[in-house]
Amino acid sequence: MINFSFAVLISGNGSNLQAMIDAIEEKKIQGRICCVLSNKENAYGLIRAKEVGISTEVVNNENYSTREEFDSKMIEVLAGYQPNLIVLAGFMRILSPIFVKSYRERILNIHPSLLPKFPGLDTHRRVLESSETRHGVTVHFVDDTLDGGPICSQSSILIKTNSPIELKKKIHELEYELYPKVINWFGQGRLTQVKDKVYLDNKELNIGERNES
Ligand code: GAR
């Protein structure tokens, strides 16, 4: 029996969610998605979830006057599913300390840059405008800062285009490989966060530091 279950939080297209659904089907993730929660009613990812019979929830942030009220509602809704892990996949909200504490050391995010470089939006264009020769993706545990928290894994490519659209496509391909792999590590108990440190197979990882320039 599969005991590992995770909730996926989205705001939009959900192509990473689709990669997880496919990875579960292919047994690359040994676990199940207990719920997909979106802060946007019209997120396409909700349709992807419904198509394969995954429960969906919408908590519209516009209905709450503070981040804390919004996060408290998400906590209440997610409690009904008892997820082992929260997976952010294009969820475009910064989580408040209330939420982060509630799922302490059990929240993952994926971000399209080699963090700590280029947090925030529009990373592909910004990378092309910089002098970087490589671009990539990062999966990290989540704290209450923008794209912040200790890093679990990264993958990267040499930049061979001037087009942000083409670069985004390449980066998405990396995301679809990397995120399911890291989620499965967590599900198998191989990946853990302890305070601000990450351990894989009991070995401490220090991935972000090598990107600091
Ligand atoms: C992904 O590229 C993900 O890395 C990014 O949003 C996209 C969502 O695409 N996340 C962030 O920028 C987080 N700061 P998707 O909805 O098709 O999975």
PDB file of C-alpha atoms and ligand atoms in Angstrom:
ATOM      1  CA  MET A   1       0.000   0.000   0.000  1.00  0.00           C
ATOM      2  CA  ILE A   2       1.180   3.523  -0.807  1.00  0.00           C
ATOM      3  CA  ASN A   3       1.239   5.729   2.282  1.00  0.00           C
ATOM      4  CA  PHE A   4       2.937   8.816   0.894  1.00  0.00           C
ATOM      5  CA  SER A   5       0.471  11.492  -0.174  1.00  0.00           C
ATOM      6  CA  PHE A   6       1.071  15.090  -1.128  1.00  0.00           C
ATOM      7  CA  ALA A   7      -0.980  18.175  -1.904  1.00  0.00           C
ATOM      8  CA  VAL A   8      -0.059  20.305  -4.918  1.00  0.00           C
ATOM      9  CA  LEU A   9      -0.625  24.066  -4.794  1.00  0.00           C
ATOM     10  CA  ILE A  10      -0.951  25.854  -8.131  1.00  0.00           C
ATOM     11  CA  SER A  11      -1.975  29.193  -9.622  1.00  0.00           C
ATOM     12  CA  GLY A  12      -2.009  28.462 -13.339  1.00  0.00           C
ATOM     13  CA  ASN A  13      -1.214  26.059 -16.142  1.00  0.00           C
ATOM     14  CA  GLY A  14      -0.036  23.172 -13.979  1.00  0.00           C
ATOM     15  CA  SER A  15       2.378  21.584 -16.450  1.00  0.00           C
ATOM     16  CA  ASN A  16       4.558  20.560 -13.485  1.00  0.00           C
ATOM     17  CA  LEU A  17       1.473  19.056 -11.878  1.00  0.00           C
ATOM     18  CA  GLN A  18       0.959  17.082 -15.102  1.00  0.00           C
ATOM     19  CA  ALA A  19       4.565  15.837 -14.907  1.00  0.00           C
ATOM     20  CA  MET A  20       3.814  14.580 -11.369  1.00  0.00           C
ATOM     21  CA  ILE A  21       0.593  12.876 -12.479  1.00  0.00           C
ATOM     22  CA  ASP A  22       2.550  11.164 -15.276  1.00  0.00           C
ATOM     23  CA  ALA A  23       5.391  10.220 -12.916  1.00  0.00           C
ATOM     24  CA  ILE A  24       2.917   8.565 -10.529  1.00  0.00           C
ATOM     25  CA  GLU A  25       1.423   6.652 -13.450  1.00  0.00           C
ATOM     26  CA  GLU A  26       4.940   5.545 -14.459  1.00  0.00           C
ATOM     27  CA  LYS A  27       5.759   4.669 -10.819  1.00  0.00           C
ATOM     28  CA  LYS A  28       8.576   7.218 -10.753  1.00  0.00           C
ATOM     29  CA  ILE A  29       6.784   8.720  -7.762  1.00  0.00           C
ATOM     30  CA  GLN A  30       5.597   6.109  -5.313  1.00  0.00           C
ATOM     31  CA  GLY A  31       2.749   7.979  -3.765  1.00  0.00           C
ATOM     32  CA  ARG A  32      -0.404   9.848  -4.610  1.00  0.00           C
ATOM     33  CA  ILE A  33      -1.692  13.393  -4.914  1.00  0.00           C
ATOM     34  CA  CYS A  34      -4.389  13.821  -2.266  1.00  0.00           C
ATOM     35  CA  CYS A  35      -5.510  17.243  -3.438  1.00  0.00           C
ATOM     36  CA  VAL A  36      -4.753  20.067  -5.876  1.00  0.00           C
ATOM     37  CA  LEU A  37      -5.415  23.489  -4.385  1.00  0.00           C
ATOM     38  CA  SER A  38      -5.460  26.669  -6.453  1.00  0.00           C
ATOM     39  CA  ASN A  39      -5.777  30.305  -5.451  1.00  0.00           C
ATOM     40  CA  LYS A  40      -7.272  30.960  -8.926  1.00  0.00           C
ATOM     41  CA  GLU A  41     -10.612  29.518  -9.971  1.00  0.00           C
ATOM     42  CA  ASN A  42      -9.658  29.384 -13.639  1.00  0.00           C
ATOM     43  CA  ALA A  43      -6.265  27.682 -13.238  1.00  0.00           C
ATOM     44  CA  TYR A  44      -5.890  25.105 -16.018  1.00  0.00           C
ATOM     45  CA  GLY A  45      -4.160  22.770 -13.578  1.00  0.00           C
ATOM     46  CA  LEU A  46      -7.556  22.205 -11.885  1.00  0.00           C
ATOM     47  CA  ILE A  47      -8.830  20.660 -15.126  1.00  0.00           C
ATOM     48  CA  ARG A  48      -5.748  18.428 -15.364  1.00  0.00           C
ATOM     49  CA  ALA A  49      -6.469  17.180 -11.816  1.00  0.00           C
ATOM     50  CA  LYS A  50     -10.183  16.606 -12.388  1.00  0.00           C
ATOM     51  CA  GLU A  51      -9.448  14.639 -15.567  1.00  0.00           C
ATOM     52  CA  VAL A  52      -7.656  11.994 -13.518  1.00  0.00           C
ATOM     53  CA  GLY A  53     -10.029  12.082 -10.548  1.00  0.00           C
ATOM     54  CA  ILE A  54      -7.878  14.049  -8.096  1.00  0.00           C
ATOM     55  CA  SER A  55      -9.795  16.187  -5.559  1.00  0.00           C
ATOM     56  CA  THR A  56      -9.547  19.920  -6.174  1.00  0.00           C
ATOM     57  CA  GLU A  57      -9.990  22.944  -3.934  1.00  0.00           C
ATOM     58  CA  VAL A  58     -10.050  26.669  -4.672  1.00  0.00           C
ATOM     59  CA  VAL A  59      -9.137  29.202  -1.997  1.00  0.00           C
ATOM     60  CA  ASN A  60      -9.276  32.578  -3.682  1.00  0.00           C
ATOM     61  CA  ASN A  61      -6.772  34.914  -2.047  1.00  0.00           C
ATOM     62  CA  GLU A  62      -8.846  37.908  -3.184  1.00  0.00           C
ATOM     63  CA  ASN A  63     -11.527  36.935  -0.666  1.00  0.00           C
ATOM     64  CA  TYR A  64      -9.153  37.451   2.269  1.00  0.00           C
ATOM     65  CA  SER A  65      -7.867  40.782   3.481  1.00  0.00           C
ATOM     66  CA  THR A  66      -4.585  39.468   4.933  1.00  0.00           C
ATOM     67  CA  ARG A  67      -2.069  36.829   3.940  1.00  0.00           C
ATOM     68  CA  GLU A  68      -2.552  35.198   7.349  1.00  0.00           C
ATOM     69  CA  GLU A  69      -6.326  34.830   6.867  1.00  0.00           C
ATOM     70  CA  PHE A  70      -5.785  33.345   3.415  1.00  0.00           C
ATOM     71  CA  ASP A  71      -3.134  30.941   4.689  1.00  0.00           C
ATOM     72  CA  SER A  72      -5.293  29.925   7.661  1.00  0.00           C
ATOM     73  CA  LYS A  73      -8.095  28.995   5.286  1.00  0.00           C
ATOM     74  CA  MET A  74      -5.667  26.909   3.202  1.00  0.00           C
ATOM     75  CA  ILE A  75      -4.460  25.160   6.367  1.00  0.00           C
ATOM     76  CA  GLU A  76      -8.069  24.375   7.303  1.00  0.00           C
ATOM     77  CA  VAL A  77      -8.897  23.001   3.846  1.00  0.00           C
ATOM     78  CA  LEU A  78      -5.685  20.951   3.546  1.00  0.00           C
ATOM     79  CA  ALA A  79      -6.158  19.447   7.028  1.00  0.00           C
ATOM     80  CA  GLY A  80      -9.024  17.413   5.582  1.00  0.00           C
ATOM     81  CA  TYR A  81      -6.530  15.597   3.333  1.00  0.00           C
ATOM     82  CA  GLN A  82      -3.679  15.074   5.807  1.00  0.00           C
ATOM     83  CA  PRO A  83      -0.858  15.449   3.250  1.00  0.00           C
ATOM     84  CA  ASN A  84       2.648  14.294   4.179  1.00  0.00           C
ATOM     85  CA  LEU A  85       4.098  17.010   1.959  1.00  0.00           C
ATOM     86  CA  ILE A  86       3.033  20.303   0.363  1.00  0.00           C
ATOM     87  CA  VAL A  87       4.312  20.773  -3.192  1.00  0.00           C
ATOM     88  CA  LEU A  88       4.238  24.261  -4.698  1.00  0.00           C
ATOM     89  CA  ALA A  89       4.048  24.108  -8.495  1.00  0.00           C
ATOM     90  CA  GLY A  90       3.701  27.567  -9.971  1.00  0.00           C
ATOM     91  CA  PHE A  91       1.885  28.759  -6.835  1.00  0.00           C
ATOM     92  CA  MET A  92       2.429  32.489  -7.088  1.00  0.00           C
ATOM     93  CA  ARG A  93       1.958  33.501  -3.442  1.00  0.00           C
ATOM     94  CA  ILE A  94       4.508  33.920  -0.684  1.00  0.00           C
ATOM     95  CA  LEU A  95       3.505  31.762   2.275  1.00  0.00           C
ATOM     96  CA  SER A  96       3.216  33.420   5.676  1.00  0.00           C
ATOM     97  CA  PRO A  97       4.976  32.077   8.795  1.00  0.00           C
ATOM     98  CA  ILE A  98       1.617  30.611   9.921  1.00  0.00           C
ATOM     99  CA  PHE A  99       1.545  28.251   6.937  1.00  0.00           C
ATOM    100  CA  VAL A 100       5.263  27.490   6.976  1.00  0.00           C
ATOM    101  CA  LYS A 101       5.083  26.582  10.691  1.00  0.00           C
ATOM    102  CA  SER A 102       2.027  24.447  10.127  1.00  0.00           C
ATOM    103  CA  TYR A 103       3.888  22.296   7.566  1.00  0.00           C
ATOM    104  CA  ARG A 104       7.341  22.839   9.019  1.00  0.00           C
ATOM    105  CA  GLU A 105      10.087  21.173   6.969  1.00  0.00           C
ATOM    106  CA  ARG A 106       7.464  19.600   4.689  1.00  0.00           C
ATOM    107  CA  ILE A 107       7.027  22.163   1.886  1.00  0.00           C
ATOM    108  CA  LEU A 108       8.798  22.030  -1.485  1.00  0.00           C
ATOM    109  CA  ASN A 109       8.933  24.616  -4.269  1.00  0.00           C
ATOM    110  CA  ILE A 110      10.358  24.656  -7.772  1.00  0.00           C
ATOM    111  CA  HIS A 111      11.792  27.830  -9.213  1.00  0.00           C
ATOM    112  CA  PRO A 112      13.122  28.500 -12.721  1.00  0.00           C
ATOM    113  CA  SER A 113      16.607  29.758 -11.852  1.00  0.00           C
ATOM    114  CA  LEU A 114      19.771  28.619 -10.156  1.00  0.00           C
ATOM    115  CA  LEU A 115      18.903  30.059  -6.738  1.00  0.00           C
ATOM    116  CA  PRO A 116      20.009  32.116  -4.935  1.00  0.00           C
ATOM    117  CA  LYS A 117      20.388  33.845  -8.299  1.00  0.00           C
ATOM    118  CA  PHE A 118      17.250  35.333  -9.881  1.00  0.00           C
ATOM    119  CA  PRO A 119      14.431  34.851  -7.364  1.00  0.00           C
ATOM    120  CA  GLY A 120      11.074  36.344  -8.409  1.00  0.00           C
ATOM    121  CA  LEU A 121       9.368  36.649 -11.773  1.00  0.00           C
ATOM    122  CA  ASP A 122      10.519  36.760 -15.392  1.00  0.00           C
ATOM    123  CA  THR A 123      13.707  34.808 -14.732  1.00  0.00           C
ATOM    124  CA  HIS A 124      14.363  33.732 -18.337  1.00  0.00           C
ATOM    125  CA  ARG A 125      14.474  37.280 -19.709  1.00  0.00           C
ATOM    126  CA  ARG A 126      16.573  38.490 -16.776  1.00  0.00           C
ATOM    127  CA  VAL A 127      19.067  35.655 -17.203  1.00  0.00           C
ATOM    128  CA  LEU A 128      19.405  36.448 -20.929  1.00  0.00           C
ATOM    129  CA  GLU A 129      20.066  40.100 -20.097  1.00  0.00           C
ATOM    130  CA  SER A 130      22.805  39.100 -17.659  1.00  0.00           C
ATOM    131  CA  SER A 131      26.259  37.710 -18.343  1.00  0.00           C
ATOM    132  CA  GLU A 132      25.286  34.204 -17.156  1.00  0.00           C
ATOM    133  CA  THR A 133      26.333  31.306 -19.363  1.00  0.00           C
ATOM    134  CA  ARG A 134      24.137  28.713 -17.600  1.00  0.00           C
ATOM    135  CA  HIS A 135      20.484  28.714 -16.558  1.00  0.00           C
ATOM    136  CA  GLY A 136      18.518  26.112 -14.671  1.00  0.00           C
ATOM    137  CA  VAL A 137      15.983  25.103 -12.060  1.00  0.00           C
ATOM    138  CA  THR A 138      15.994  24.699  -8.317  1.00  0.00           C
ATOM    139  CA  VAL A 139      13.888  22.572  -5.993  1.00  0.00           C
ATOM    140  CA  HIS A 140      14.044  23.826  -2.425  1.00  0.00           C
ATOM    141  CA  PHE A 141      12.334  23.556   0.933  1.00  0.00           C
ATOM    142  CA  VAL A 142      10.243  26.645   1.609  1.00  0.00           C
ATOM    143  CA  ASP A 143      10.545  29.398   4.163  1.00  0.00           C
ATOM    144  CA  ASP A 144       8.482  32.590   4.386  1.00  0.00           C
ATOM    145  CA  THR A 145      10.601  34.598   1.915  1.00  0.00           C
ATOM    146  CA  LEU A 146      10.330  34.896  -1.867  1.00  0.00           C
ATOM    147  CA  ASP A 147      11.733  31.691  -3.405  1.00  0.00           C
ATOM    148  CA  GLY A 148      13.675  31.184  -0.172  1.00  0.00           C
ATOM    149  CA  GLY A 149      14.645  28.108   1.831  1.00  0.00           C
ATOM    150  CA  PRO A 150      17.373  25.458   1.755  1.00  0.00           C
ATOM    151  CA  ILE A 151      18.080  23.876  -1.620  1.00  0.00           C
ATOM    152  CA  CYS A 152      17.453  20.183  -2.381  1.00  0.00           C
ATOM    153  CA  SER A 153      18.589  19.882  -5.983  1.00  0.00           C
ATOM    154  CA  GLN A 154      19.308  21.806  -9.166  1.00  0.00           C
ATOM    155  CA  SER A 155      19.824  21.056 -12.826  1.00  0.00           C
ATOM    156  CA  SER A 156      21.127  23.382 -15.500  1.00  0.00           C
ATOM    157  CA  ILE A 157      21.932  23.848 -19.177  1.00  0.00           C
ATOM    158  CA  LEU A 158      24.317  25.999 -21.185  1.00  0.00           C
ATOM    159  CA  ILE A 159      22.462  28.971 -22.643  1.00  0.00           C
ATOM    160  CA  LYS A 160      22.395  28.605 -26.429  1.00  0.00           C
ATOM    161  CA  THR A 161      19.554  30.948 -27.381  1.00  0.00           C
ATOM    162  CA  ASN A 162      18.556  34.605 -27.191  1.00  0.00           C
ATOM    163  CA  SER A 163      14.867  33.810 -26.966  1.00  0.00           C
ATOM    164  CA  PRO A 164      13.224  33.821 -23.519  1.00  0.00           C
ATOM    165  CA  ILE A 165      10.446  31.614 -24.915  1.00  0.00           C
ATOM    166  CA  GLU A 166      12.867  28.964 -26.152  1.00  0.00           C
ATOM    167  CA  LEU A 167      14.832  29.123 -22.929  1.00  0.00           C
ATOM    168  CA  LYS A 168      11.641  28.716 -20.895  1.00  0.00           C
ATOM    169  CA  LYS A 169      10.811  25.578 -22.904  1.00  0.00           C
ATOM    170  CA  LYS A 170      14.209  24.051 -22.153  1.00  0.00           C
ATOM    171  CA  ILE A 171      13.908  24.948 -18.482  1.00  0.00           C
ATOM    172  CA  HIS A 172      10.454  23.385 -18.287  1.00  0.00           C
ATOM    173  CA  GLU A 173      11.923  20.129 -19.610  1.00  0.00           C
ATOM    174  CA  LEU A 174      14.429  20.182 -16.739  1.00  0.00           C
ATOM    175  CA  GLU A 175      11.619  20.887 -14.262  1.00  0.00           C
ATOM    176  CA  TYR A 176       9.543  17.894 -15.402  1.00  0.00           C
ATOM    177  CA  GLU A 177      12.520  15.582 -14.770  1.00  0.00           C
ATOM    178  CA  LEU A 178      13.794  17.086 -11.545  1.00  0.00           C
ATOM    179  CA  TYR A 179      10.654  17.770  -9.502  1.00  0.00           C
ATOM    180  CA  PRO A 180       9.164  14.242  -9.548  1.00  0.00           C
ATOM    181  CA  LYS A 181      12.583  12.819  -8.667  1.00  0.00           C
ATOM    182  CA  VAL A 182      12.956  15.076  -5.607  1.00  0.00           C
ATOM    183  CA  ILE A 183       9.348  14.512  -4.500  1.00  0.00           C
ATOM    184  CA  ASN A 184       9.977  10.766  -4.606  1.00  0.00           C
ATOM    185  CA  TRP A 185      13.155  11.165  -2.529  1.00  0.00           C
ATOM    186  CA  PHE A 186      11.021  12.859   0.119  1.00  0.00           C
ATOM    187  CA  GLY A 187       8.327  10.189  -0.095  1.00  0.00           C
ATOM    188  CA  GLN A 188      10.897   7.473   0.451  1.00  0.00           C
ATOM    189  CA  GLY A 189      12.282   9.262   3.508  1.00  0.00           C
ATOM    190  CA  ARG A 190      15.625   9.892   1.802  1.00  0.00           C
ATOM    191  CA  LEU A 191      15.305  13.704   1.761  1.00  0.00           C
ATOM    192  CA  THR A 192      14.778  15.702   4.930  1.00  0.00           C
ATOM    193  CA  GLN A 193      14.993  19.270   6.153  1.00  0.00           C
ATOM    194  CA  VAL A 194      16.271  19.885   9.668  1.00  0.00           C
ATOM    195  CA  LYS A 195      16.121  23.596  10.520  1.00  0.00           C
ATOM    196  CA  ASP A 196      17.946  25.319   7.642  1.00  0.00           C
ATOM    197  CA  LYS A 197      19.794  22.231   6.453  1.00  0.00           C
ATOM    198  CA  VAL A 198      18.889  19.588   3.875  1.00  0.00           C
ATOM    199  CA  TYR A 199      19.973  15.950   4.064  1.00  0.00           C
ATOM    200  CA  LEU A 200      19.862  13.348   1.296  1.00  0.00           C
ATOM    201  CA  ASP A 201      20.545   9.808   2.475  1.00  0.00           C
ATOM    202  CA  ASN A 202      21.791  11.324   5.757  1.00  0.00           C
ATOM    203  CA  LYS A 203      24.391  13.444   3.946  1.00  0.00           C
ATOM    204  CA  GLU A 204      24.163  17.222   4.303  1.00  0.00           C
ATOM    205  CA  LEU A 205      23.723  19.159   1.032  1.00  0.00           C
ATOM    206  CA  ASN A 206      25.109  22.670   0.535  1.00  0.00           C
ATOM    207  CA  ILE A 207      23.971  23.328  -3.000  1.00  0.00           C
ATOM    208  CA  GLY A 208      23.114  27.054  -2.982  1.00  0.00           C
ATOM    209  CA  GLU A 209      26.501  28.136  -1.709  1.00  0.00           C
ATOM    210  CA  ARG A 210      28.337  27.138  -4.861  1.00  0.00           C
ATOM    211  CA  ASN A 211      26.159  29.525  -6.890  1.00  0.00           C
ATOM    212  CA  GLU A 212      26.994  32.587  -4.807  1.00  0.00           C
ATOM    213  CA  SER A 213      29.293  34.837  -6.762  1.00  0.00           C
TER     214      SER A 213
HETATM  215  C1  GAR B   1       7.223  26.886 -13.395  1.00  0.00           C
HETATM  216  O1  GAR B   1       8.200  27.215 -14.344  1.00  0.00           O
HETATM  217  C2  GAR B   1       7.762  27.101 -11.988  1.00  0.00           C
HETATM  218  O2  GAR B   1       9.131  26.873 -11.884  1.00  0.00           O
HETATM  219  C3  GAR B   1       7.453  28.559 -11.781  1.00  0.00           C
HETATM  220  O3  GAR B   1       6.182  28.736 -12.343  1.00  0.00           O
HETATM  221  C4  GAR B   1       6.055  27.868 -13.461  1.00  0.00           C
HETATM  222  C5  GAR B   1       4.722  27.180 -13.379  1.00  0.00           C
HETATM  223  O4  GAR B   1       4.447  26.454 -14.536  1.00  0.00           O
HETATM  224  N1  GAR B   1       7.496  28.909 -10.389  1.00  0.00           N
HETATM  225  C6  GAR B   1       7.961  30.067  -9.933  1.00  0.00           C
HETATM  226  O5  GAR B   1       8.348  30.959 -10.662  1.00  0.00           O
HETATM  227  C7  GAR B   1       8.002  30.188  -8.425  1.00  0.00           C
HETATM  228  N2  GAR B   1       8.663  31.373  -8.043  1.00  0.00           N
HETATM  229  P1  GAR B   1       3.332  25.347 -14.548  1.00  0.00           P
HETATM  230  O6  GAR B   1       2.077  25.975 -13.923  1.00  0.00           O
HETATM  231  O7  GAR B   1       3.114  25.042 -16.007  1.00  0.00           O
HETATM  232  O8  GAR B   1       3.815  24.184 -13.765  1.00  0.00           O
END
